[in-house]
Coordinates of C-alpha atoms and ligand atoms in Angstrom, one line a residue:
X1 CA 41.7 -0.6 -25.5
X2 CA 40.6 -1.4 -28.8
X3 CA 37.3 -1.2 -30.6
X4 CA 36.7 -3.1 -33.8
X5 CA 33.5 -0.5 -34.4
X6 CA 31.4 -3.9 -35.9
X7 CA 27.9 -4.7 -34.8
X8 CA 27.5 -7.5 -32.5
X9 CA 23.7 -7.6 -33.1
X10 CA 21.4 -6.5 -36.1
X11 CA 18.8 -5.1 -34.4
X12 CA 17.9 -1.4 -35.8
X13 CA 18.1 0.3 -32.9
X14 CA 21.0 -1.3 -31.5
X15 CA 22.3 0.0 -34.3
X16 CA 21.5 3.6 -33.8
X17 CA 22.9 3.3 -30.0
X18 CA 26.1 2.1 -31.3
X19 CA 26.4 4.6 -33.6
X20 CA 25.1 7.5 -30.8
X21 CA 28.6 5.7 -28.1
X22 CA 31.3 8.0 -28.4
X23 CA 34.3 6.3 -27.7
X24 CA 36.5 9.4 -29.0
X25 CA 38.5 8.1 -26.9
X26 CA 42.0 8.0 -26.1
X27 CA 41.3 6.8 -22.3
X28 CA 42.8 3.9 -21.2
X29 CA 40.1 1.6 -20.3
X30 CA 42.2 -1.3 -19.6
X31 CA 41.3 -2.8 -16.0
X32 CA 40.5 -5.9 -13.4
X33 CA 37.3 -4.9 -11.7
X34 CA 37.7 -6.5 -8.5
X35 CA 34.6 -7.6 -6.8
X36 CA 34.2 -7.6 -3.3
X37 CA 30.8 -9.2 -3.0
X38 CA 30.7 -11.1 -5.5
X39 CA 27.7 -13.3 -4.6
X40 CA 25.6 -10.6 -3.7
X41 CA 22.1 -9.5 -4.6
X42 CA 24.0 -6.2 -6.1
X43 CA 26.8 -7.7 -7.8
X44 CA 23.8 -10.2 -9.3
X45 CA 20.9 -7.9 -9.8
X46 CA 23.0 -5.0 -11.4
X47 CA 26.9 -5.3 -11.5
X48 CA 27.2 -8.4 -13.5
X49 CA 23.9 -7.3 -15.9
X50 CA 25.8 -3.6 -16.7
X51 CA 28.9 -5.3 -17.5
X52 CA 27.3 -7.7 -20.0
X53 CA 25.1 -4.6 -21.3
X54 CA 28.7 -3.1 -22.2
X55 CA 29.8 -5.5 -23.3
X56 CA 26.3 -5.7 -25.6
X57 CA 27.5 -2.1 -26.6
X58 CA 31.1 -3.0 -27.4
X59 CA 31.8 -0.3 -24.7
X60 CA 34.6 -3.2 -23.5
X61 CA 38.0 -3.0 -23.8
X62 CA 39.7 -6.2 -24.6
X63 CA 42.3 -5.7 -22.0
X64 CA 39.5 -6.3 -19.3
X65 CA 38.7 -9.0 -16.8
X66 CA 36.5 -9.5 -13.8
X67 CA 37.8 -11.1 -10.2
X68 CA 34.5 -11.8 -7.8
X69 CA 35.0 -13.0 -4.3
X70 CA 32.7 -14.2 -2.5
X71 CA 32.6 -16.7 0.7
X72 CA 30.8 -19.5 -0.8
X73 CA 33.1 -22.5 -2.6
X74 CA 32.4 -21.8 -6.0
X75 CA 34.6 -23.2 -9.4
X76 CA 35.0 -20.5 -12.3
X77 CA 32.5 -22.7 -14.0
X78 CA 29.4 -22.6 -11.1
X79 CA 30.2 -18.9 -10.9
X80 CA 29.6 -17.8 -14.3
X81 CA 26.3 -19.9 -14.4
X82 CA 25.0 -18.2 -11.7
X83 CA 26.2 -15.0 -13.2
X84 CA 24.4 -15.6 -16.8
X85 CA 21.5 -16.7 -15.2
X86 CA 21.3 -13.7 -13.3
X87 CA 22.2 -11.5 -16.6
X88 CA 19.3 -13.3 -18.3
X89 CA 17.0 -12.1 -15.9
X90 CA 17.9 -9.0 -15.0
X91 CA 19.5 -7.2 -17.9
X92 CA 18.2 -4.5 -20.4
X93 CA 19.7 -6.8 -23.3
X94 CA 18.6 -10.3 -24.7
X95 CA 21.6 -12.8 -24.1
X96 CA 23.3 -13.4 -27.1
X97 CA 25.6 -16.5 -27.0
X98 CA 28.4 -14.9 -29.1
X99 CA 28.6 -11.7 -26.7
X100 CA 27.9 -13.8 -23.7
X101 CA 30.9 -15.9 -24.4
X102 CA 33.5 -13.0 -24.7
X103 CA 32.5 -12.0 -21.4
X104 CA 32.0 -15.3 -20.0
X105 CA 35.6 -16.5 -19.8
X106 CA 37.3 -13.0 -18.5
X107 CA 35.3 -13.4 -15.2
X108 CA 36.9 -15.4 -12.5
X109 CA 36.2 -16.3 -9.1
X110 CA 37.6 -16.9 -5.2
X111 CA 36.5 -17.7 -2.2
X112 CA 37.7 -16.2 0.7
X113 CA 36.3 -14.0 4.2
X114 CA 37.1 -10.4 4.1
X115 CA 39.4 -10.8 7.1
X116 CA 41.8 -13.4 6.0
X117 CA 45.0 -12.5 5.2
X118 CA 45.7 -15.3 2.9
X119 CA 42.7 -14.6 0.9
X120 CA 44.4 -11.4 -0.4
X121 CA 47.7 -12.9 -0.6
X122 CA 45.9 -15.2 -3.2
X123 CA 43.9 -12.3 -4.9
X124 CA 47.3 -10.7 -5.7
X125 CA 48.8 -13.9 -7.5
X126 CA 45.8 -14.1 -9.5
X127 CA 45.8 -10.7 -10.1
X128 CA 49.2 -10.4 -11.4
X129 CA 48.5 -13.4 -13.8
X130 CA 45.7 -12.1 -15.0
X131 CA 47.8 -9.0 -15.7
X132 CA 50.0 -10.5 -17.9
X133 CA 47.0 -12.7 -19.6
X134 CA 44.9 -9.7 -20.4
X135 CA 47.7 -6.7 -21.0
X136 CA 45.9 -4.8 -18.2
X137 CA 48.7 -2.7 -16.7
X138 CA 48.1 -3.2 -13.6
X139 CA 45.0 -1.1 -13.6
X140 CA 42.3 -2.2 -10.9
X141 CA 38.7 -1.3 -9.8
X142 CA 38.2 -2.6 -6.2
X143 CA 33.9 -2.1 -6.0
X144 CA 32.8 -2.7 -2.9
X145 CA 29.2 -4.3 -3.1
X146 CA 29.8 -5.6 0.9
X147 CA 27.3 -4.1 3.7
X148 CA 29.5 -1.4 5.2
X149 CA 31.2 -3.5 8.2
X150 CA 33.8 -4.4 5.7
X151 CA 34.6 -1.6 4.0
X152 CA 37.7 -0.8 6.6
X153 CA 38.4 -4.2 6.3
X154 CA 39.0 -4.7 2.9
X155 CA 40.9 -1.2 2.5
X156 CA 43.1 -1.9 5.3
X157 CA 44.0 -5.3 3.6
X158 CA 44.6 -3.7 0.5
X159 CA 46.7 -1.4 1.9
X160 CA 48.8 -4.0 3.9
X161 CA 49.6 -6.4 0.8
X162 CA 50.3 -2.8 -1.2
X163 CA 47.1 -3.1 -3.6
X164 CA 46.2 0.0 -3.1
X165 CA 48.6 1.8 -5.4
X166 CA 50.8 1.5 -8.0
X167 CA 53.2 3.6 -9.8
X168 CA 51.9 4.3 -13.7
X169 CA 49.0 1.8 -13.0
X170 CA 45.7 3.6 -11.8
X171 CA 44.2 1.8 -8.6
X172 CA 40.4 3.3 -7.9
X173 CA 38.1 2.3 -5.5
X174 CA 34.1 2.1 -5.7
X175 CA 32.1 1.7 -2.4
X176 CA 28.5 2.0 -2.9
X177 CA 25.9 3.4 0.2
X178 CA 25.6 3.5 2.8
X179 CA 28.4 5.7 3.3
X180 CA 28.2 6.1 7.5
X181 CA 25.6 6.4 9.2
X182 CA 25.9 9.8 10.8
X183 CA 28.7 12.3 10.4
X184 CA 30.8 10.7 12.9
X185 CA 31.1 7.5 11.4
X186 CA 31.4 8.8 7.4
X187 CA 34.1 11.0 8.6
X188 CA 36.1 7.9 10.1
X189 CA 35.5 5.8 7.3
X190 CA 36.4 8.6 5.0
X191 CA 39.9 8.8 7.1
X192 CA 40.3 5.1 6.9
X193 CA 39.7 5.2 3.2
X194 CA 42.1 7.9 2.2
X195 CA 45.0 6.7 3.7
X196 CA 44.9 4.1 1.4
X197 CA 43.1 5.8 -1.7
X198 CA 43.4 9.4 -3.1
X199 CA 39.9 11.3 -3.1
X200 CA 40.5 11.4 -6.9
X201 CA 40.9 7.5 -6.8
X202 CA 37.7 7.5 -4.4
X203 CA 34.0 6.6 -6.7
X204 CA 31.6 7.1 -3.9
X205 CA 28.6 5.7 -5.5
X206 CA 24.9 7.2 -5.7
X207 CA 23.0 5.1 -8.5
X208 CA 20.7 8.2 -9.1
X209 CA 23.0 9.8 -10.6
X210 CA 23.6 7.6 -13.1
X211 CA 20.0 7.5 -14.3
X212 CA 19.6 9.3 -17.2
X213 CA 16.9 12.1 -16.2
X214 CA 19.3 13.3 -13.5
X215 CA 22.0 14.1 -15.7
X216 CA 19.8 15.8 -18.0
X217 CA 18.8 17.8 -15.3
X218 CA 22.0 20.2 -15.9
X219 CA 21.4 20.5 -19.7
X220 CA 17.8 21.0 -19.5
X221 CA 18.7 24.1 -17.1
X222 CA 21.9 24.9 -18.8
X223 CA 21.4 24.3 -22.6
X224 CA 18.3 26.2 -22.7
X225 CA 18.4 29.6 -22.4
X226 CA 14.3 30.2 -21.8
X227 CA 15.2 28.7 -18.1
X228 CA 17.7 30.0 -16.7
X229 CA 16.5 33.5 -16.8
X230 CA 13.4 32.4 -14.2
X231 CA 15.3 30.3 -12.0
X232 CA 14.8 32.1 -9.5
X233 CA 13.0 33.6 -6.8
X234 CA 11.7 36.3 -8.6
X235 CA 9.4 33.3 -10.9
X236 CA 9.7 30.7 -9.2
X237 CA 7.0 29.9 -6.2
X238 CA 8.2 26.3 -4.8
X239 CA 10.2 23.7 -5.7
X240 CA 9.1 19.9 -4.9
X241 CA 11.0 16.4 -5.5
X242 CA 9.4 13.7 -4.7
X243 CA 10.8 10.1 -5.2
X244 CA 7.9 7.3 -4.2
X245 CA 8.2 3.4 -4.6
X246 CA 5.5 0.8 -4.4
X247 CA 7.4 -1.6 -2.5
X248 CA 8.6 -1.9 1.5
X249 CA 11.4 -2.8 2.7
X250 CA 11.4 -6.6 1.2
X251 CA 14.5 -8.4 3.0
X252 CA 16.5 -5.3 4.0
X253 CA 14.5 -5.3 7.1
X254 CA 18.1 -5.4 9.3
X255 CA 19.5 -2.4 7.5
X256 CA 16.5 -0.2 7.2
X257 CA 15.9 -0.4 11.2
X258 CA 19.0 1.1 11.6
X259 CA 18.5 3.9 8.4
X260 CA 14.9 5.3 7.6
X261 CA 14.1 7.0 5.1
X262 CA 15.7 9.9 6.2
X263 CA 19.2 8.3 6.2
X264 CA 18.4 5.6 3.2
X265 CA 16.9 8.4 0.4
X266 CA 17.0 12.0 1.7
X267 CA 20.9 12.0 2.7
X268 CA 22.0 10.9 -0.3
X269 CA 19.5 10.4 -3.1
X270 CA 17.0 13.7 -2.7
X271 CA 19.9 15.5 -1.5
X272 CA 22.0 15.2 -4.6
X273 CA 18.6 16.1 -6.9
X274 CA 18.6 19.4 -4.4
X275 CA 21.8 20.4 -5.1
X276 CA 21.6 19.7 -9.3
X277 CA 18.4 21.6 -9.1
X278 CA 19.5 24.7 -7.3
X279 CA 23.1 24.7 -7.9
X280 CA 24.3 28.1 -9.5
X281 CA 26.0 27.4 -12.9
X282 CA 29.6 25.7 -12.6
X283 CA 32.6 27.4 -14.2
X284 CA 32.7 24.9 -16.2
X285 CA 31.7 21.3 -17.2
X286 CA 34.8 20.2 -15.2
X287 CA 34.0 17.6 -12.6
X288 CA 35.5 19.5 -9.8
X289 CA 33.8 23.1 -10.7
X290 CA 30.2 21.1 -10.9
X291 CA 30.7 19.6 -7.9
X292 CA 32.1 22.4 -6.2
X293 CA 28.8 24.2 -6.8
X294 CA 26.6 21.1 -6.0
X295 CA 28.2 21.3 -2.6
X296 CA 27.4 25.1 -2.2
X297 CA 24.1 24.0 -2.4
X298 CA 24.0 21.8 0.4
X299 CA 25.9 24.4 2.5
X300 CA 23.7 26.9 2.1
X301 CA 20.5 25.1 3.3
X302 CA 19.5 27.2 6.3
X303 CA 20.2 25.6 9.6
X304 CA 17.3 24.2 11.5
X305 CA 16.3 24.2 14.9
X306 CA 14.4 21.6 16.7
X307 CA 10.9 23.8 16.6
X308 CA 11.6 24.3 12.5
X309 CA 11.8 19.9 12.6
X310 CA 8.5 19.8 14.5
X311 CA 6.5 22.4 12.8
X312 CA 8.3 21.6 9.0
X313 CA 9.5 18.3 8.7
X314 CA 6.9 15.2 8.9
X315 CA 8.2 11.8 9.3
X316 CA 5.3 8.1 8.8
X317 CA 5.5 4.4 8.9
X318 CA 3.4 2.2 6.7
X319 CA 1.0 -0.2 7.9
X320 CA -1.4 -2.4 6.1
X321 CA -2.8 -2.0 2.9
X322 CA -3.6 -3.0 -0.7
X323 CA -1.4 -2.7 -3.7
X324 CA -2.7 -3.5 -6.6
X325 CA -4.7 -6.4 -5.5
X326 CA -2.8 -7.8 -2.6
X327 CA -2.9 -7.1 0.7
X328 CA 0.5 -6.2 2.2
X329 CA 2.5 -6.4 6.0
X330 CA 2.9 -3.7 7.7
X331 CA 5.9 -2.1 8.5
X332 CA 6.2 -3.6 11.9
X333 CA 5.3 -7.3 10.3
X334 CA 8.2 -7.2 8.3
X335 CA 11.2 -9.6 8.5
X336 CA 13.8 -8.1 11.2
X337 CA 11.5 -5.3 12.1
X338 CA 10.7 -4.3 15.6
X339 CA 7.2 -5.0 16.6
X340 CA 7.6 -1.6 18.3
X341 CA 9.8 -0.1 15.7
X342 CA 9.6 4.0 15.2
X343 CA 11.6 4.2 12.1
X344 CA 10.3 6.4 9.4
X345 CA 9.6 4.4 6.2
X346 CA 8.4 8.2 4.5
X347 CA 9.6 11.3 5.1
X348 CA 8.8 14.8 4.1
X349 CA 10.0 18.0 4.6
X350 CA 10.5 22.2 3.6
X351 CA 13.8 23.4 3.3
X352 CA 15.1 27.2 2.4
X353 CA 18.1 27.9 0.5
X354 CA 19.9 30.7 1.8
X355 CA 21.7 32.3 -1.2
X356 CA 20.9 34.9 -3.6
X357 CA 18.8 33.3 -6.0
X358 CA 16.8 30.9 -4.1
X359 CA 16.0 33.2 -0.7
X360 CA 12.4 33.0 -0.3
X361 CA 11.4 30.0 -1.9
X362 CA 10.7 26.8 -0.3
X363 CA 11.6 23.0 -1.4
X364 CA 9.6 20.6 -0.2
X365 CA 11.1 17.1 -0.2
X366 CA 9.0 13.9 0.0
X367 CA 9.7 9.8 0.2
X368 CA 8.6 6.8 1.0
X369 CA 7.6 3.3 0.9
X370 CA 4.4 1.1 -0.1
X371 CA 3.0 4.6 -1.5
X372 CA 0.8 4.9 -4.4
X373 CA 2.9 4.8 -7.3
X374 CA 6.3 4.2 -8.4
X375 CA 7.9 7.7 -9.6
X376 CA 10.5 10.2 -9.4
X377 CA 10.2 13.5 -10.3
X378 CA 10.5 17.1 -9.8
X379 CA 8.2 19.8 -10.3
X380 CA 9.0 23.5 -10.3
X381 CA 6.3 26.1 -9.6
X382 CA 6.3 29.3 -11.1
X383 CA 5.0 32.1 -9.4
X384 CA 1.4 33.6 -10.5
X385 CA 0.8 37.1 -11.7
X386 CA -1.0 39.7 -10.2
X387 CA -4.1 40.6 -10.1
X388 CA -3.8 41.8 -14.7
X389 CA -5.5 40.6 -17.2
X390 CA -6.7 37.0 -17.5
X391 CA -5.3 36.6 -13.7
X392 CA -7.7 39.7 -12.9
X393 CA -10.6 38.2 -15.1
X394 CA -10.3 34.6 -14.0
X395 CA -10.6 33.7 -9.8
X396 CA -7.7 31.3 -10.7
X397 CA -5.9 30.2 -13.5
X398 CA -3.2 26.9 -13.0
X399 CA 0.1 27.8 -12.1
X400 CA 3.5 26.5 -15.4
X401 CA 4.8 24.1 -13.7
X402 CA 8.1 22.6 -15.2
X403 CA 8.3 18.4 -14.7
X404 CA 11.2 16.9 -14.7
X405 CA 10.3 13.6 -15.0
X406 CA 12.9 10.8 -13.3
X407 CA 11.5 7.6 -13.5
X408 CA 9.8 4.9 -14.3
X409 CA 8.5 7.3 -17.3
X410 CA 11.7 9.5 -18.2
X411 CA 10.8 12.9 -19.9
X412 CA 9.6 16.6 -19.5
X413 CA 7.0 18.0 -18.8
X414 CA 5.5 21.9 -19.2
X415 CA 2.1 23.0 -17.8
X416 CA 0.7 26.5 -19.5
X417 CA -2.7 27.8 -19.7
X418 CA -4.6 27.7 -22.8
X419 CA -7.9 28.6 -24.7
X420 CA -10.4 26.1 -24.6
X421 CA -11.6 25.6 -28.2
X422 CA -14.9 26.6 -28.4
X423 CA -17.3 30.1 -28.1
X424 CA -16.9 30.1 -24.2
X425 CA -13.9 32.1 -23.0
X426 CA -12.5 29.7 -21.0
X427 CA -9.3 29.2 -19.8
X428 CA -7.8 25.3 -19.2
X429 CA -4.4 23.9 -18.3
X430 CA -2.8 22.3 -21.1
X431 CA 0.4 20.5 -21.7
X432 CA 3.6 19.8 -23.4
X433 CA 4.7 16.2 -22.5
X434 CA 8.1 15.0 -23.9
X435 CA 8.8 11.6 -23.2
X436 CA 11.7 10.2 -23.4
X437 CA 11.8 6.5 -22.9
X438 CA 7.8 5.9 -24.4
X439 CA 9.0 4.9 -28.2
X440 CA 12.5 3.3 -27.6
X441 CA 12.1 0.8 -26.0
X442 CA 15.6 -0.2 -23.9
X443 CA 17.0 2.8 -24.9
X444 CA 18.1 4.6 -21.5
X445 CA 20.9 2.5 -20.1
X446 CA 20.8 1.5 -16.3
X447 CA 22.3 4.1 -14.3
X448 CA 25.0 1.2 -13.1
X449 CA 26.5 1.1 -16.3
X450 CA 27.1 4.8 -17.2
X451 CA 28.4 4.7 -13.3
X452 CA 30.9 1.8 -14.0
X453 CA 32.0 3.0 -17.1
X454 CA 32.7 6.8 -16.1
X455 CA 34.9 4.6 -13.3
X456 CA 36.4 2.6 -16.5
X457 CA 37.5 5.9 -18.2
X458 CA 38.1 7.8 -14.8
X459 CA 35.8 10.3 -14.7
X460 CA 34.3 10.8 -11.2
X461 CA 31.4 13.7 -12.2
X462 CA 28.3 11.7 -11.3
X463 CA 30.1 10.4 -7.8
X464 CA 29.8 11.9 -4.5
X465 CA 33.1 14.4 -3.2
X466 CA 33.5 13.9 0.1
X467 CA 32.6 17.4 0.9
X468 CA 29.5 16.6 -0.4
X469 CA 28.8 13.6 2.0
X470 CA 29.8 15.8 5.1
X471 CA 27.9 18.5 4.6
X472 CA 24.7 16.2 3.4
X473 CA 25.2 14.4 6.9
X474 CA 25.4 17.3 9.2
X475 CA 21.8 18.5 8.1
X476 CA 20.4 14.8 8.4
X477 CA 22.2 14.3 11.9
X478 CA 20.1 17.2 13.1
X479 CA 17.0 16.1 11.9
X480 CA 17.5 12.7 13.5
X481 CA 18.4 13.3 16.7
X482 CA 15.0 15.5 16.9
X483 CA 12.9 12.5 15.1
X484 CA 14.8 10.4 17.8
X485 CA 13.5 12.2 20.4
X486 CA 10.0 12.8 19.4
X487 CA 9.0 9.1 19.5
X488 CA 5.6 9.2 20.4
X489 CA 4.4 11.0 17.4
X490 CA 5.1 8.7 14.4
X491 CA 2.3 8.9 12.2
X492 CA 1.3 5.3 10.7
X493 CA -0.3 5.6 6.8
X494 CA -2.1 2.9 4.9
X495 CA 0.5 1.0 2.4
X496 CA -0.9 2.0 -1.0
X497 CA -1.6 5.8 -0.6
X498 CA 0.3 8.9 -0.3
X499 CA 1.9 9.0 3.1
X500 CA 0.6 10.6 5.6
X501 CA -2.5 13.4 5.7
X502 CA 0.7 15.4 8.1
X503 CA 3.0 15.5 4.8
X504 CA -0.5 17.2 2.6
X505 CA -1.2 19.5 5.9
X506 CA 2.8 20.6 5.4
X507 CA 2.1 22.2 2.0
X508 CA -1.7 23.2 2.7
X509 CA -0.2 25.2 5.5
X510 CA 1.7 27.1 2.8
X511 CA -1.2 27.5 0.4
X512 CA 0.3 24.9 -1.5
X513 CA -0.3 21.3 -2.5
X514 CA 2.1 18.7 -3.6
X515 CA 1.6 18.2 -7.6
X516 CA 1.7 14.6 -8.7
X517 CA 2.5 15.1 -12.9
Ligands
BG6_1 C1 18.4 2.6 -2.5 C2 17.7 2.5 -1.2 O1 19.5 3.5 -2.4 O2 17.5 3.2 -3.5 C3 16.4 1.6 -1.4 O3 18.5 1.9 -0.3 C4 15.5 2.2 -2.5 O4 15.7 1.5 -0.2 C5 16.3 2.4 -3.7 O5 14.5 1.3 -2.7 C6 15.5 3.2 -4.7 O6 16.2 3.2 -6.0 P1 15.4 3.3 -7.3 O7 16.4 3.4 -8.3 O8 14.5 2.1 -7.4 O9 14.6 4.6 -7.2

């Protein structure tokens, strides 16, 4: 690869994210991404934008290129129109003409269906031209932005034309979620996948682990030491992650019939903020020691039986409602919905982790469409004290409370009691608030390009092992086949609110209420 280490834009604090990219590197970055999916929503919406917001960064090699297929007729030319309109609208950085245009001619484009033979026939020839154009070495990133029907389609072509590998050339593949849709099938499809592809060549995708709060999670707990000592049962009272959106299902009415939000967030997304938050410190900052500790997580959540799903896990669909001023569908009104449809648009639940540190303590887990507010966060509770001092003197005093704040507003967030000032001895909750995305504005890069560039430089830490999916998917199966067979009982909550009063009665139950920061 090279970089030139020049500026492509003045702006100052371009400047001072160009200066803060390490590119140390002496990783071969040369590559073809291949894009299967080319015309998509994804490809559009956040593929194409990261790639042009590296390139922004000068984060791309010049032995790069970009093949999309899709199964519309398209020239080159239509193609990359569609793709800089697309970059215009959707990416972190203003288009600039000069950066555009180094981008613009390296992407390409065919048309052909997933099935046919000849279409990957073709895809090879243009590949190995485009080889020798751009000094790539044969080096290729197959991402898979296709709904999940094709997946063992496309592998299996790749496989049969011998795309799959190649000696002293690295071949990876990139298959975003929905990864199965039970254990069964993610176990098949994992089969299918590495007989073509090592599991070190295998980029399993979950975008919230590329969001910037989520890998800070680890060095908030690991680079400080004032944390680690109290993270544990003995100080900590409850753990809660909560990830909410404003909006409903918009046009993936089709998919989320057959997902929910127990298969579409907690399986994947909550599950993966579970296992960074409780994990036991790795080894080392190797990606195989973190993630063999992120998976000890997710084995060690305590097995539950159909009464635990009743009594502890609560499940909702949204209905009408205003947000902001407009009156939205309900669930059921949606595009591709069933008018009788019992799937779960929010989902809540209390999980124990049975290890050493964590035995005792619950984590509650909450998500869902058309709520309240958009937001991501967790929040850990310590425990009070006794009945001493101020905790004697005073019927209650606020429980610290750590934030770790997500998204849309990225920061930290500590909760102490204080003095109020004045001649009254009175005691108030006060807080330290870092944020870290309020000043800067642009400044935390989508989690799509830290994801495609750790799959430029080969560095699979913030990508799902398989173990990891397995044992994520053997908890959810057990939930859903209860919720599956509980039909009758599917609370239905007003778009624009918190969910249902059943997921509140969860934690009053406990003594406890959810804590919105
Ligand atoms: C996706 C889900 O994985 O994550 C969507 O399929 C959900 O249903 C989305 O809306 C939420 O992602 P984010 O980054 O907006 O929190």
């Amino acid at each position: 690869m090279t970089f030139n280490g020049q500026l492509a834009s003045g702006s100052e604090w371009v400047k001072r994210l160009k200066g803060g990219v390490n590119l140390n590197q002496n990783v071969d970055l040369s590559c073809i991404i291949v894009i299967f999916g080319g015309t998509g929503d994804l490809t559009h919406r956040k593929l194409m934008p990261a790639l042009y917001n590296l390139a922004y960064q000068q984060m791309l090699p010049e032995d790069f290129a970009v093949v999309s297929i899709g199964r519309r007729i398209l020239t080159d030319e239509e193609y990359r129109n569609q793709v800089k309109q697309s970059v215009e609208k959707y990416s972190r950085f203003p288009m600039e003409e000069e950066i555009w245009k180094g981008i613009e001619s390296r992407i390409y484009y065919l048309e052909f269906d997933f099935q046919d033979n000849h279409g990957y026939i073709r895809l090879n020839n243009v590949l190995k031209n485009l080889d020798e154009k751009y000094k790539t070495n044969g080096n290729r990133i197959y991402y898979l932005a296709v709904s999940p029907e094709h997946f063992e389609p496309i592998v299996d072509k790749l496989k049969l034309y011998g795309m799959n590998a190649k000696e002293n050339s690295h071949r990876r593949i990139v298959i975003e979620k929905p990864f199965g849709r039970d254990l069964q099938s993610a176990a098949y499809l994992n089969e299918k996948i590495t007989l073509a592809f090592s599991e070190e060549n295998i980029y399993r995708i979950d975008h919230y682990l590329g969001k910037e709060m989520i890998q800070n999670i680890m060095v908030i707990r690991f680079a400080n030491v004032v944390y680690e000592s109290l993270w544990n049962s003995k100080y900590i009272d409850n753990i809660q992650i909560s990830s909410s959106e404003i909006v409903g299902v918009e046009n993936r009415g089709g998919y989320y019939e057959s997902s929910g939000a127990l298969k579409d967030m907690v399986q994947n997304h909550m599950f993966q903020l579970l296992s960074l938050i409780a994990m036991e410190p790795p080894a080392s900052l190797n990606t195989e020691n973190i993630r063999d500790e992120k998976v000890k997580v997710l084995q060690s959540i305590e097995s539950v039986t159909p009464e635990y799903i009743k009594e502890n896990m609560v499940r909702g669909q949204y209905g009408k409602g205003i947000i902001g001023n407009n009156e939205v569908l309900a669930y059921r009104e949606e595009e591709k919905v069933a008018i009788d449809s019992d799937v779960e648009t929010f989902a809540a639940m209390k999980l124990h982790i049975q290890n050493y540190r964590w035995a005792g303590v619950p984590f509650y887990i909450r998500t869902g469409k058309r709520l309240a507010n958009k937001s991501t966060e967790i929040v850990v509770q310590f425990k009070s004290l006794d009945k001493v001092l101020y905790f004697k003197e005073f019927d209650y005093l606020e429980p610290n409370l750590l934030g770790i704040k997500i998204q849309p507003c990225e920061g930290v967030y500590f909760q102490m009691n204080g003095k109020k000032p004045g001649v009254e001895n009175e005691i108030i909750p006060i807080q330290m608030d870092f944020c870290q995305n309020c000043n800067l504005e642009n400044n935390s890069p989508e989690a799509y390009e830290r994801l495609i560039f750790d799959v430029m430089k080969g560095d699979s830490t913030l990508f799902t092992r398989w173990d990891e999916v397995e044992y994520s998917w053997r908890f959810v199966d057990a939930i859903s086949k209860v919720w599956k067979n509980i039909q009758s009982d599917l609370p239905i909550y007003n778009s624009g609110t918190w969910g249902p009063d059943e997921a509140d009665d969860l934690l009053k139950k406990d003594g406890r209420n959810w804590w919105n920061i």
